[in-house]
């Protein structure tokens, strides 16, 4: 599936399930910066929007509603994502507004959220760096102490396998990590020997891998 098709389905899914202020906010608040984040960062990193919620409603310490640019939710992760542009709304903040923003972020953390913020400039100019931040975060949150002994590339492969929804091939790893094919075979073999992956055999040889049953 292409990004354009997946993005259209993603928006239609959430629009159909919103009403009132939540629907208005999605229609008006989800703009160019948010779409750029999905296209340049999230989609290349995970190839799925499963678990991701645009313009997600939360409540402040004083009971007021506010909306996160995105929330990612699953059994292991509760992640708030914000895309910050550098414009008048930033440079002209009053002292009270600046302090209020910090209080709001602190409240999210106290409520059990992890928070990642990306500048719009980094999304546009350094998307691969943003992808790596997300992949490392997801790997650490999901694997916990079991990640000891796993390299960054190995964690990235496991995170991709979790989101892919089908067996993982060496070609997937090559494209995702931008590495040579022989290195993708080596990394997949290492993860198999460590017990994280198991082979899916073709007629004569291993053609793909899936997560081992114990992996959550």
PDB file of N, CA and C in Angstrom, residues 2-11 26 28-44 49 52 54-55 69-70 82-83 120 123-124 127:
ATOM      1  N   UNK A   2       0.517   2.237  -0.794  1.00  0.00           N
ATOM      2  CA  UNK A   2       1.274   3.481  -0.840  1.00  0.00           C
ATOM      3  C   UNK A   2       0.917   4.367   0.351  1.00  0.00           C
ATOM      4  N   UNK A   3       1.775   5.361   0.608  1.00  0.00           N
ATOM      5  CA  UNK A   3       1.470   6.296   1.687  1.00  0.00           C
ATOM      6  C   UNK A   3       0.145   7.005   1.429  1.00  0.00           C
ATOM      7  N   UNK A   4      -0.081   7.449   0.193  1.00  0.00           N
ATOM      8  CA  UNK A   4      -1.300   8.205  -0.111  1.00  0.00           C
ATOM      9  C   UNK A   4      -2.551   7.390   0.217  1.00  0.00           C
ATOM     10  N   UNK A   5      -2.555   6.118  -0.150  1.00  0.00           N
ATOM     11  CA  UNK A   5      -3.712   5.264   0.133  1.00  0.00           C
ATOM     12  C   UNK A   5      -3.874   5.035   1.633  1.00  0.00           C
ATOM     13  N   UNK A   6      -2.755   4.751   2.304  1.00  0.00           N
ATOM     14  CA  UNK A   6      -2.812   4.494   3.743  1.00  0.00           C
ATOM     15  C   UNK A   6      -3.245   5.744   4.504  1.00  0.00           C
ATOM     16  N   UNK A   7      -2.748   6.895   4.077  1.00  0.00           N
ATOM     17  CA  UNK A   7      -3.086   8.154   4.744  1.00  0.00           C
ATOM     18  C   UNK A   7      -4.572   8.475   4.588  1.00  0.00           C
ATOM     19  N   UNK A   8      -5.095   8.279   3.385  1.00  0.00           N
ATOM     20  CA  UNK A   8      -6.515   8.537   3.154  1.00  0.00           C
ATOM     21  C   UNK A   8      -7.382   7.625   4.020  1.00  0.00           C
ATOM     22  N   UNK A   9      -7.021   6.351   4.079  1.00  0.00           N
ATOM     23  CA  UNK A   9      -7.777   5.405   4.902  1.00  0.00           C
ATOM     24  C   UNK A   9      -7.672   5.763   6.381  1.00  0.00           C
ATOM     25  N   UNK A  10      -6.500   6.197   6.802  1.00  0.00           N
ATOM     26  CA  UNK A  10      -6.256   6.597   8.190  1.00  0.00           C
ATOM     27  C   UNK A  10      -7.161   7.763   8.586  1.00  0.00           C
ATOM     28  N   UNK A  11      -7.193   8.801   7.754  1.00  0.00           N
ATOM     29  CA  UNK A  11      -8.031   9.961   8.064  1.00  0.00           C
ATOM     30  C   UNK A  11      -9.515   9.600   8.042  1.00  0.00           C
ATOM     31  N   UNK A  26     -10.070  17.669  14.444  1.00  0.00           N
ATOM     32  CA  UNK A  26      -9.373  16.852  13.457  1.00  0.00           C
ATOM     33  C   UNK A  26      -9.429  17.507  12.085  1.00  0.00           C
ATOM     34  N   UNK A  28      -9.754  20.724  11.399  1.00  0.00           N
ATOM     35  CA  UNK A  28      -9.077  22.015  11.337  1.00  0.00           C
ATOM     36  C   UNK A  28      -7.648  21.988  11.873  1.00  0.00           C
ATOM     37  N   UNK A  29      -7.359  21.084  12.806  1.00  0.00           N
ATOM     38  CA  UNK A  29      -6.051  21.093  13.450  1.00  0.00           C
ATOM     39  C   UNK A  29      -5.011  20.223  12.784  1.00  0.00           C
ATOM     40  N   UNK A  30      -5.478  19.255  12.010  1.00  0.00           N
ATOM     41  CA  UNK A  30      -4.549  18.347  11.337  1.00  0.00           C
ATOM     42  C   UNK A  30      -4.164  18.974  10.002  1.00  0.00           C
ATOM     43  N   UNK A  31      -2.952  19.540   9.955  1.00  0.00           N
ATOM     44  CA  UNK A  31      -2.564  20.306   8.781  1.00  0.00           C
ATOM     45  C   UNK A  31      -1.313  19.792   8.101  1.00  0.00           C
ATOM     46  N   UNK A  32      -0.631  20.719   7.436  1.00  0.00           N
ATOM     47  CA  UNK A  32       0.525  20.359   6.612  1.00  0.00           C
ATOM     48  C   UNK A  32       1.652  19.749   7.432  1.00  0.00           C
ATOM     49  N   UNK A  33       1.959  20.324   8.588  1.00  0.00           N
ATOM     50  CA  UNK A  33       3.070  19.818   9.399  1.00  0.00           C
ATOM     51  C   UNK A  33       2.801  18.395   9.871  1.00  0.00           C
ATOM     52  N   UNK A  34       1.556  18.134  10.273  1.00  0.00           N
ATOM     53  CA  UNK A  34       1.208  16.802  10.754  1.00  0.00           C
ATOM     54  C   UNK A  34       1.266  15.775   9.621  1.00  0.00           C
ATOM     55  N   UNK A  35       0.785  16.163   8.448  1.00  0.00           N
ATOM     56  CA  UNK A  35       0.861  15.244   7.312  1.00  0.00           C
ATOM     57  C   UNK A  35       2.314  14.986   6.920  1.00  0.00           C
ATOM     58  N   UNK A  36       3.141  16.021   6.961  1.00  0.00           N
ATOM     59  CA  UNK A  36       4.559  15.846   6.636  1.00  0.00           C
ATOM     60  C   UNK A  36       5.220  14.875   7.605  1.00  0.00           C
ATOM     61  N   UNK A  37       4.875  14.968   8.884  1.00  0.00           N
ATOM     62  CA  UNK A  37       5.425  14.036   9.873  1.00  0.00           C
ATOM     63  C   UNK A  37       5.049  12.594   9.523  1.00  0.00           C
ATOM     64  N   UNK A  38       3.795  12.387   9.166  1.00  0.00           N
ATOM     65  CA  UNK A  38       3.363  11.039   8.804  1.00  0.00           C
ATOM     66  C   UNK A  38       4.084  10.537   7.556  1.00  0.00           C
ATOM     67  N   UNK A  39       4.194  11.394   6.555  1.00  0.00           N
ATOM     68  CA  UNK A  39       4.767  10.970   5.276  1.00  0.00           C
ATOM     69  C   UNK A  39       6.280  10.769   5.344  1.00  0.00           C
ATOM     70  N   UNK A  40       6.974  11.666   6.039  1.00  0.00           N
ATOM     71  CA  UNK A  40       8.435  11.649   6.025  1.00  0.00           C
ATOM     72  C   UNK A  40       9.045  10.875   7.188  1.00  0.00           C
ATOM     73  N   UNK A  41       8.293  10.733   8.272  1.00  0.00           N
ATOM     74  CA  UNK A  41       8.869  10.115   9.473  1.00  0.00           C
ATOM     75  C   UNK A  41       8.148   8.822   9.855  1.00  0.00           C
ATOM     76  N   UNK A  42       6.862   8.925  10.209  1.00  0.00           N
ATOM     77  CA  UNK A  42       6.176   7.749  10.757  1.00  0.00           C
ATOM     78  C   UNK A  42       6.034   6.626   9.728  1.00  0.00           C
ATOM     79  N   UNK A  43       5.537   6.930   8.541  1.00  0.00           N
ATOM     80  CA  UNK A  43       5.295   5.886   7.545  1.00  0.00           C
ATOM     81  C   UNK A  43       6.584   5.178   7.130  1.00  0.00           C
ATOM     82  N   UNK A  44       7.670   5.884   6.811  1.00  0.00           N
ATOM     83  CA  UNK A  44       8.908   5.167   6.485  1.00  0.00           C
ATOM     84  C   UNK A  44       9.441   4.328   7.646  1.00  0.00           C
ATOM     85  N   UNK A  49      -0.229   2.703  10.304  1.00  0.00           N
ATOM     86  CA  UNK A  49      -0.729   3.706  11.235  1.00  0.00           C
ATOM     87  C   UNK A  49      -1.487   3.062  12.392  1.00  0.00           C
ATOM     88  N   UNK A  52      -2.023   4.619  16.055  1.00  0.00           N
ATOM     89  CA  UNK A  52      -1.748   6.056  16.024  1.00  0.00           C
ATOM     90  C   UNK A  52      -3.058   6.832  15.907  1.00  0.00           C
ATOM     91  N   UNK A  54      -4.696  10.752  15.509  1.00  0.00           N
ATOM     92  CA  UNK A  54      -4.440  12.176  15.265  1.00  0.00           C
ATOM     93  C   UNK A  54      -5.326  13.060  16.128  1.00  0.00           C
ATOM     94  N   UNK A  55      -4.788  14.224  16.516  1.00  0.00           N
ATOM     95  CA  UNK A  55      -5.555  15.192  17.314  1.00  0.00           C
ATOM     96  C   UNK A  55      -6.278  14.480  18.455  1.00  0.00           C
ATOM     97  N   UNK A  69      -1.000  16.481  18.964  1.00  0.00           N
ATOM     98  CA  UNK A  69      -0.924  16.282  17.514  1.00  0.00           C
ATOM     99  C   UNK A  69      -1.176  14.816  17.172  1.00  0.00           C
ATOM    100  N   UNK A  70      -0.512  13.919  17.909  1.00  0.00           N
ATOM    101  CA  UNK A  70      -0.726  12.480  17.747  1.00  0.00           C
ATOM    102  C   UNK A  70      -0.555  11.795  19.098  1.00  0.00           C
ATOM    103  N   UNK A  82       4.287  15.604  19.431  1.00  0.00           N
ATOM    104  CA  UNK A  82       3.987  16.982  19.056  1.00  0.00           C
ATOM    105  C   UNK A  82       4.952  17.436  17.970  1.00  0.00           C
ATOM    106  N   UNK A  83       4.414  18.115  16.960  1.00  0.00           N
ATOM    107  CA  UNK A  83       5.211  18.683  15.876  1.00  0.00           C
ATOM    108  C   UNK A  83       5.183  20.193  16.046  1.00  0.00           C
ATOM    109  N   UNK A 120       9.338  21.127  13.175  1.00  0.00           N
ATOM    110  CA  UNK A 120       8.947  20.977  11.773  1.00  0.00           C
ATOM    111  C   UNK A 120      10.179  21.000  10.866  1.00  0.00           C
ATOM    112  N   UNK A 123      11.651  17.542  10.849  1.00  0.00           N
ATOM    113  CA  UNK A 123      10.804  16.648  10.052  1.00  0.00           C
ATOM    114  C   UNK A 123      11.118  16.804   8.566  1.00  0.00           C
ATOM    115  N   UNK A 124      11.298  18.040   8.125  1.00  0.00           N
ATOM    116  CA  UNK A 124      11.553  18.312   6.713  1.00  0.00           C
ATOM    117  C   UNK A 124      12.998  18.025   6.315  1.00  0.00           C
ATOM    118  N   UNK A 127      14.554  13.863   8.389  1.00  0.00           N
ATOM    119  CA  UNK A 127      13.525  12.863   8.709  1.00  0.00           C
ATOM    120  C   UNK A 127      14.103  11.545   9.202  1.00  0.00           C
TER     121      UNK A 127
END
